[in-house]
Every structure is written in structure tokens, then in C-alpha cells.
Amino acid sequence: MNIHEYQAKEILSGYDIPVPRGRVALTADQVERAAKMMGGRCVVKAQIYAGGRGKAGGIKLVPHPEQAHEVAKELFGKRLVTPQTGPEGLKVRRILVEEPVDIGREFYLSITLDRSTSRYCLIASAEGGMDIEETAQKSPDKIQQMTIDPFTGLRPYQARKIALGLGLKGDLCEDCVQLILNLYRCCLEKDCSLVEINPLVVTRADWLLAMDAKITFDDNALFRHWEYHDMIDYSQMDPLEIAAGKFDLAYIKLDGNIACMVNGAGLAMATLDVLKESGGEPANFLDVGGGATREKVAEAFKIILQDKEVEGVFVNIFGGIMRCDVIAQGIIEAAGEVQCTLPIVVRMDGSQVEEGKRLLTGSGLKVQCVDSLGQGASSIVEMLKAEKGEG
Ligand code: GDP
Ligand code: MN
């Protein structure tokens, strides 16, 4: 789960990590008033669920409050396209107004879950700021990485090693050690999969300050943080992913034209792989779960069909616990409701499979039942080709 920069800064601030004074605004008038509160000069920052805003015109240094009004009017409602958003961009609905800072040096600092070691990893670089991706590519030696042992936790001497590695000395070094330890405490207590400060700056007056902040919460821990729910900004999320969340379906939109409905995350991944190998392009990842009901299957089917790019559907359900006739009923019900005329290939196996196939074949849908995953993948690809007159 993502949150906005201003929310991340509020959390960091609760861990004694210094952030610039600022206010979040929803209208251009509010932006102007906030600018006056900052003393006239201010930084106007578009709040979207993506980084790379600086280079996309989402961060503006503004000398007068009236100008803040103008800049805000231009930003509100605009779709910011950054390397992290995809071509359609993300709409700006909230703006953070902050006091401007005279930057001395910019660092990169983050703690993230490293899935290969199953541990948190501390990452730091003295070459922080907007070009950190380039630094990581071209001079990875300029980036320090440290795996954190979950039993000992992060020790002060380890944080000091990182701070010294950033070239900090004396009080500033000790402040940075404290900041790093606080960041780790925040990461653990708030169940984050990422906490990132980029840039962490040393101001011209020699203070450490978190100028930008990004926090991602671990979705698997959301059940113990009910307070996070109110922080979600649905305007920043894909509407289909929101709908899927309501029915507890794991859905991720992809770029292709073949909608996929599968039970089990592993089988869903395998299905996408095999589909790709057969020359098909999956439109989504969707796991309906192990004990999916007829209603859930029907909702899932409706969600995958809402994607405008979809031209065909591939259902791959391994029964076992699920009864195939129930699945078939769910599909028929949903297809009828949304008047689906697209080609559908269904690969089912498990309990009541014959009854399931009989129901589907007699349903009047443009459906083909197959027995194996490989056969199913090539069938849907062939059916689409035939539809386009290429078969
Ligand atoms: P991002 O591009 O989405 O990561 O947005 P950031 O919040 O990191 O801002 C991008 C860049 O704008 C930073 O790396 C800074 O160099 C610059 N910036 C942001 N706020 C200020 C400020 O108050 N003063 C100055 N001088 N530069 C700023
Ligand atoms: Mn940044």
C-alpha cells in the first residue's frame, strides 16, 4: 500500500526525523494561503503515488504567494507523467506547500525488504537526488548496502559506518546515526516494505532534513494497522484494482488483450508464462483464491471484462476444493450480465468437471473447453487470430 509524501513525512516526523515545515492543500486558494504562511517563498509539490516528479514539472520553487496560486491552478487536475507512472500518468489532486530549503548536499537513504535475503536492507549514497537511478546503473560502487540482521537489529556502529560513508563528520554524523536508527524503528513498527528519503539533505546551515519521503506499507501486515485505511487516496489507484480489493481478489492489470482468471497465485503465474510462450499477451494477473464461490467468480469475471483492451478470456481453474459446475455457473451468470460476446477458453479440472463442461457448452457463449494448460493457451491465441481474420 502506498501513501503520499506529506503523509510519509508526518510519520517520519513522529520518529524525530526532521522534515521541512509544510501544509497540504486541496485548492489553489489554500495553496496561496499556505504560501503566505511559509513567508512568501515556498516549494509547491504535486502529491501523486509516484516519484520522478521533479523532472516532470511536479515540483516548483515559487517566489511569491500569488505565483503559488497560478502554479497550483496549472497543477491541479493535470496528469503528471513520470518514469514511474506509465503513459497515462497520475492526476494531481493534492499539493504540498513547503518552506524552501537552501540545499548544501543531497543524499539517498532507504530501508527496503530484500526478498533474496528475506531481510531489511539499508541503502545509502552520497550521490542522492533526482539522478539516483542513473547512479545505481552507472556507478553502483557509490551506493552502500547493508543487510540488517533481524535478531540484533540495526546497531549504532553499523549506522555510524553508513553515516561516515556518506562523508559526514562530528555532530552531523551523530545526528545522521540517530536518524538512521529512527528510520529503522519506523520501518519495523509501521510494517513498511520501503521507507525512502531522497534527497536527505544537509542544509547550508548544516542541518539534516528529509526533503522527500516515500513509504510503502507491507500489504500482508495491513490487518494490524486499521488506521492505514483512512490514508488511502483512491484517486491514485486503478479503478479495477480497487474493485478487486473489495472482493478480496488479487488482480493486477497488465498490457495485453487476453483476460485471465485463475485460482492460486502459482498457477496464475504459470498461466501467464505459458500464454506468453504461445504468443498471447495477458491483460491481467488474477487469482480468485482457493475457495472461491460462484459470486466471487462472477465478480472476478466482470472485473477482467471491464478492461477495454480485452478481446478474449482464458479461464484456468484447477478444481480440487472448488467444484467445476459452480465455477461454470459463475462464468455463465457474469457473462450473461455483461453480455459478453468475446471468445472464452476454459481449462478446468477437478470435481464435477463433466457437469461444468456440459453447462458451459450448452450456455450459448462463444466458449471452448480444453483439458490442459498448454492446449488452452494455444486455443485462445488461435481463436483471437480467427476473430481478426488471420487464422
Ligand atoms: P521527486 O522528483 O518526485 O523525487 O521529488 P523530490 O521531492 O525529491 O524533489 C525533486 C528535487 O527538487 C529534489 O531533489 C531537490 O533537488 C529539489 N527541491 C525540492 N524541494 C526543494 C527546496 O525546498 N529547495 C531547493 N533548492 N530544492 C528543492
Ligand atoms: Mn525524491
JSON list of N, CA, C and O in Angstrom, two decimals, residues 26-51:
[
{"chain": "A", "resi": 26, "resn": "LEU", "atom": "N", "xyz": [-5.80, 21.49, -0.99]},
{"chain": "A", "resi": 26, "resn": "LEU", "atom": "CA", "xyz": [-6.67, 20.85, -1.98]},
{"chain": "A", "resi": 26, "resn": "LEU", "atom": "C", "xyz": [-7.15, 21.82, -3.06]},
{"chain": "A", "resi": 26, "resn": "LEU", "atom": "O", "xyz": [-7.72, 21.41, -4.06]},
{"chain": "A", "resi": 27, "resn": "THR", "atom": "N", "xyz": [-6.96, 23.12, -2.82]},
{"chain": "A", "resi": 27, "resn": "THR", "atom": "CA", "xyz": [-7.37, 24.12, -3.81]},
{"chain": "A", "resi": 27, "resn": "THR", "atom": "C", "xyz": [-6.25, 25.14, -3.99]},
{"chain": "A", "resi": 27, "resn": "THR", "atom": "O", "xyz": [-5.37, 25.27, -3.13]},
{"chain": "A", "resi": 28, "resn": "ALA", "atom": "N", "xyz": [-6.33, 25.90, -5.09]},
{"chain": "A", "resi": 28, "resn": "ALA", "atom": "CA", "xyz": [-5.31, 26.91, -5.37]},
{"chain": "A", "resi": 28, "resn": "ALA", "atom": "C", "xyz": [-5.33, 28.01, -4.30]},
{"chain": "A", "resi": 28, "resn": "ALA", "atom": "O", "xyz": [-4.28, 28.54, -3.92]},
{"chain": "A", "resi": 29, "resn": "ASP", "atom": "N", "xyz": [-6.53, 28.34, -3.79]},
{"chain": "A", "resi": 29, "resn": "ASP", "atom": "CA", "xyz": [-6.61, 29.34, -2.71]},
{"chain": "A", "resi": 29, "resn": "ASP", "atom": "C", "xyz": [-5.88, 28.87, -1.46]},
{"chain": "A", "resi": 29, "resn": "ASP", "atom": "O", "xyz": [-5.15, 29.64, -0.83]},
{"chain": "A", "resi": 30, "resn": "GLN", "atom": "N", "xyz": [-6.08, 27.60, -1.14]},
{"chain": "A", "resi": 30, "resn": "GLN", "atom": "CA", "xyz": [-5.38, 27.04, 0.03]},
{"chain": "A", "resi": 30, "resn": "GLN", "atom": "C", "xyz": [-3.87, 27.06, -0.19]},
{"chain": "A", "resi": 30, "resn": "GLN", "atom": "O", "xyz": [-3.11, 27.33, 0.74]},
{"chain": "A", "resi": 31, "resn": "VAL", "atom": "N", "xyz": [-3.46, 26.80, -1.42]},
{"chain": "A", "resi": 31, "resn": "VAL", "atom": "CA", "xyz": [-2.03, 26.82, -1.72]},
{"chain": "A", "resi": 31, "resn": "VAL", "atom": "C", "xyz": [-1.47, 28.22, -1.48]},
{"chain": "A", "resi": 31, "resn": "VAL", "atom": "O", "xyz": [-0.42, 28.39, -0.86]},
{"chain": "A", "resi": 32, "resn": "GLU", "atom": "N", "xyz": [-2.23, 29.23, -1.94]},
{"chain": "A", "resi": 32, "resn": "GLU", "atom": "CA", "xyz": [-1.77, 30.61, -1.77]},
{"chain": "A", "resi": 32, "resn": "GLU", "atom": "C", "xyz": [-1.66, 30.97, -0.29]},
{"chain": "A", "resi": 32, "resn": "GLU", "atom": "O", "xyz": [-0.67, 31.57, 0.15]},
{"chain": "A", "resi": 33, "resn": "ARG", "atom": "N", "xyz": [-2.68, 30.60, 0.47]},
{"chain": "A", "resi": 33, "resn": "ARG", "atom": "CA", "xyz": [-2.65, 30.90, 1.91]},
{"chain": "A", "resi": 33, "resn": "ARG", "atom": "C", "xyz": [-1.49, 30.19, 2.59]},
{"chain": "A", "resi": 33, "resn": "ARG", "atom": "O", "xyz": [-0.79, 30.77, 3.42]},
{"chain": "A", "resi": 34, "resn": "ALA", "atom": "N", "xyz": [-1.27, 28.93, 2.21]},
{"chain": "A", "resi": 34, "resn": "ALA", "atom": "CA", "xyz": [-0.15, 28.18, 2.79]},
{"chain": "A", "resi": 34, "resn": "ALA", "atom": "C", "xyz": [1.17, 28.85, 2.43]},
{"chain": "A", "resi": 34, "resn": "ALA", "atom": "O", "xyz": [2.07, 28.95, 3.25]},
{"chain": "A", "resi": 35, "resn": "ALA", "atom": "N", "xyz": [1.26, 29.35, 1.20]},
{"chain": "A", "resi": 35, "resn": "ALA", "atom": "CA", "xyz": [2.49, 30.02, 0.75]},
{"chain": "A", "resi": 35, "resn": "ALA", "atom": "C", "xyz": [2.77, 31.24, 1.61]},
{"chain": "A", "resi": 35, "resn": "ALA", "atom": "O", "xyz": [3.91, 31.52, 1.99]},
{"chain": "A", "resi": 36, "resn": "LYS", "atom": "N", "xyz": [1.70, 32.00, 1.94]},
{"chain": "A", "resi": 36, "resn": "LYS", "atom": "CA", "xyz": [1.87, 33.17, 2.81]},
{"chain": "A", "resi": 36, "resn": "LYS", "atom": "C", "xyz": [2.39, 32.74, 4.18]},
{"chain": "A", "resi": 36, "resn": "LYS", "atom": "O", "xyz": [3.26, 33.39, 4.75]},
{"chain": "A", "resi": 37, "resn": "MET", "atom": "N", "xyz": [1.83, 31.62, 4.67]},
{"chain": "A", "resi": 37, "resn": "MET", "atom": "CA", "xyz": [2.27, 31.13, 5.98]},
{"chain": "A", "resi": 37, "resn": "MET", "atom": "C", "xyz": [3.74, 30.75, 5.98]},
{"chain": "A", "resi": 37, "resn": "MET", "atom": "O", "xyz": [4.42, 30.84, 7.00]},
{"chain": "A", "resi": 38, "resn": "MET", "atom": "N", "xyz": [4.23, 30.30, 4.83]},
{"chain": "A", "resi": 38, "resn": "MET", "atom": "CA", "xyz": [5.64, 29.90, 4.74]},
{"chain": "A", "resi": 38, "resn": "MET", "atom": "C", "xyz": [6.53, 31.13, 4.60]},
{"chain": "A", "resi": 38, "resn": "MET", "atom": "O", "xyz": [7.75, 31.01, 4.50]},
{"chain": "A", "resi": 39, "resn": "GLY", "atom": "N", "xyz": [5.92, 32.30, 4.53]},
{"chain": "A", "resi": 39, "resn": "GLY", "atom": "CA", "xyz": [6.70, 33.53, 4.47]},
{"chain": "A", "resi": 39, "resn": "GLY", "atom": "C", "xyz": [6.87, 34.06, 3.06]},
{"chain": "A", "resi": 39, "resn": "GLY", "atom": "O", "xyz": [7.71, 34.92, 2.81]},
{"chain": "A", "resi": 40, "resn": "GLY", "atom": "N", "xyz": [6.07, 33.56, 2.12]},
{"chain": "A", "resi": 40, "resn": "GLY", "atom": "CA", "xyz": [6.13, 34.10, 0.75]},
{"chain": "A", "resi": 40, "resn": "GLY", "atom": "C", "xyz": [6.77, 33.16, -0.21]},
{"chain": "A", "resi": 40, "resn": "GLY", "atom": "O", "xyz": [6.12, 32.61, -1.09]},
{"chain": "A", "resi": 41, "resn": "ARG", "atom": "N", "xyz": [8.05, 32.93, -0.07]},
{"chain": "A", "resi": 41, "resn": "ARG", "atom": "CA", "xyz": [8.73, 31.96, -0.93]},
{"chain": "A", "resi": 41, "resn": "ARG", "atom": "C", "xyz": [8.35, 30.56, -0.47]},
{"chain": "A", "resi": 41, "resn": "ARG", "atom": "O", "xyz": [8.24, 30.30, 0.74]},
{"chain": "A", "resi": 42, "resn": "CYS", "atom": "N", "xyz": [8.13, 29.68, -1.42]},
{"chain": "A", "resi": 42, "resn": "CYS", "atom": "CA", "xyz": [7.78, 28.32, -1.00]},
{"chain": "A", "resi": 42, "resn": "CYS", "atom": "C", "xyz": [8.07, 27.32, -2.12]},
{"chain": "A", "resi": 42, "resn": "CYS", "atom": "O", "xyz": [8.36, 27.72, -3.26]},
{"chain": "A", "resi": 43, "resn": "VAL", "atom": "N", "xyz": [8.00, 26.05, -1.78]},
{"chain": "A", "resi": 43, "resn": "VAL", "atom": "CA", "xyz": [8.10, 24.99, -2.78]},
{"chain": "A", "resi": 43, "resn": "VAL", "atom": "C", "xyz": [6.72, 24.34, -2.89]},
{"chain": "A", "resi": 43, "resn": "VAL", "atom": "O", "xyz": [6.10, 23.99, -1.89]},
{"chain": "A", "resi": 44, "resn": "VAL", "atom": "N", "xyz": [6.24, 24.23, -4.14]},
{"chain": "A", "resi": 44, "resn": "VAL", "atom": "CA", "xyz": [4.94, 23.64, -4.40]},
{"chain": "A", "resi": 44, "resn": "VAL", "atom": "C", "xyz": [5.17, 22.23, -4.94]},
{"chain": "A", "resi": 44, "resn": "VAL", "atom": "O", "xyz": [5.86, 22.05, -5.95]},
{"chain": "A", "resi": 45, "resn": "LYS", "atom": "N", "xyz": [4.63, 21.23, -4.25]},
{"chain": "A", "resi": 45, "resn": "LYS", "atom": "CA", "xyz": [4.93, 19.84, -4.63]},
{"chain": "A", "resi": 45, "resn": "LYS", "atom": "C", "xyz": [3.66, 19.04, -4.91]},
{"chain": "A", "resi": 45, "resn": "LYS", "atom": "O", "xyz": [2.83, 18.83, -4.02]},
{"chain": "A", "resi": 46, "resn": "ALA", "atom": "N", "xyz": [3.51, 18.60, -6.14]},
{"chain": "A", "resi": 46, "resn": "ALA", "atom": "CA", "xyz": [2.37, 17.77, -6.53]},
{"chain": "A", "resi": 46, "resn": "ALA", "atom": "C", "xyz": [2.45, 16.43, -5.79]},
{"chain": "A", "resi": 46, "resn": "ALA", "atom": "O", "xyz": [3.50, 15.81, -5.75]},
{"chain": "A", "resi": 47, "resn": "GLN", "atom": "N", "xyz": [1.32, 16.01, -5.22]},
{"chain": "A", "resi": 47, "resn": "GLN", "atom": "CA", "xyz": [1.28, 14.74, -4.50]},
{"chain": "A", "resi": 47, "resn": "GLN", "atom": "C", "xyz": [0.66, 13.66, -5.39]},
{"chain": "A", "resi": 47, "resn": "GLN", "atom": "O", "xyz": [-0.54, 13.70, -5.68]},
{"chain": "A", "resi": 48, "resn": "ILE", "atom": "N", "xyz": [1.47, 12.74, -5.84]},
{"chain": "A", "resi": 48, "resn": "ILE", "atom": "CA", "xyz": [0.95, 11.59, -6.60]},
{"chain": "A", "resi": 48, "resn": "ILE", "atom": "C", "xyz": [1.63, 10.34, -6.08]},
{"chain": "A", "resi": 48, "resn": "ILE", "atom": "O", "xyz": [2.67, 10.43, -5.43]},
{"chain": "A", "resi": 49, "resn": "TYR", "atom": "N", "xyz": [1.03, 9.16, -6.39]},
{"chain": "A", "resi": 49, "resn": "TYR", "atom": "CA", "xyz": [1.63, 7.91, -5.94]},
{"chain": "A", "resi": 49, "resn": "TYR", "atom": "C", "xyz": [2.77, 7.50, -6.87]},
{"chain": "A", "resi": 49, "resn": "TYR", "atom": "O", "xyz": [2.77, 6.41, -7.42]},
{"chain": "A", "resi": 50, "resn": "ALA", "atom": "N", "xyz": [3.73, 8.40, -7.08]},
{"chain": "A", "resi": 50, "resn": "ALA", "atom": "CA", "xyz": [4.88, 8.05, -7.92]},
{"chain": "A", "resi": 50, "resn": "ALA", "atom": "C", "xyz": [5.98, 9.07, -7.71]},
{"chain": "A", "resi": 50, "resn": "ALA", "atom": "O", "xyz": [5.72, 10.23, -7.37]},
{"chain": "A", "resi": 51, "resn": "GLY", "atom": "N", "xyz": [7.20, 8.64, -7.91]},
{"chain": "A", "resi": 51, "resn": "GLY", "atom": "CA", "xyz": [8.34, 9.54, -7.84]},
{"chain": "A", "resi": 51, "resn": "GLY", "atom": "C", "xyz": [8.69, 10.07, -9.21]},
{"chain": "A", "resi": 51, "resn": "GLY", "atom": "O", "xyz": [7.96, 9.85, -10.18]}
]
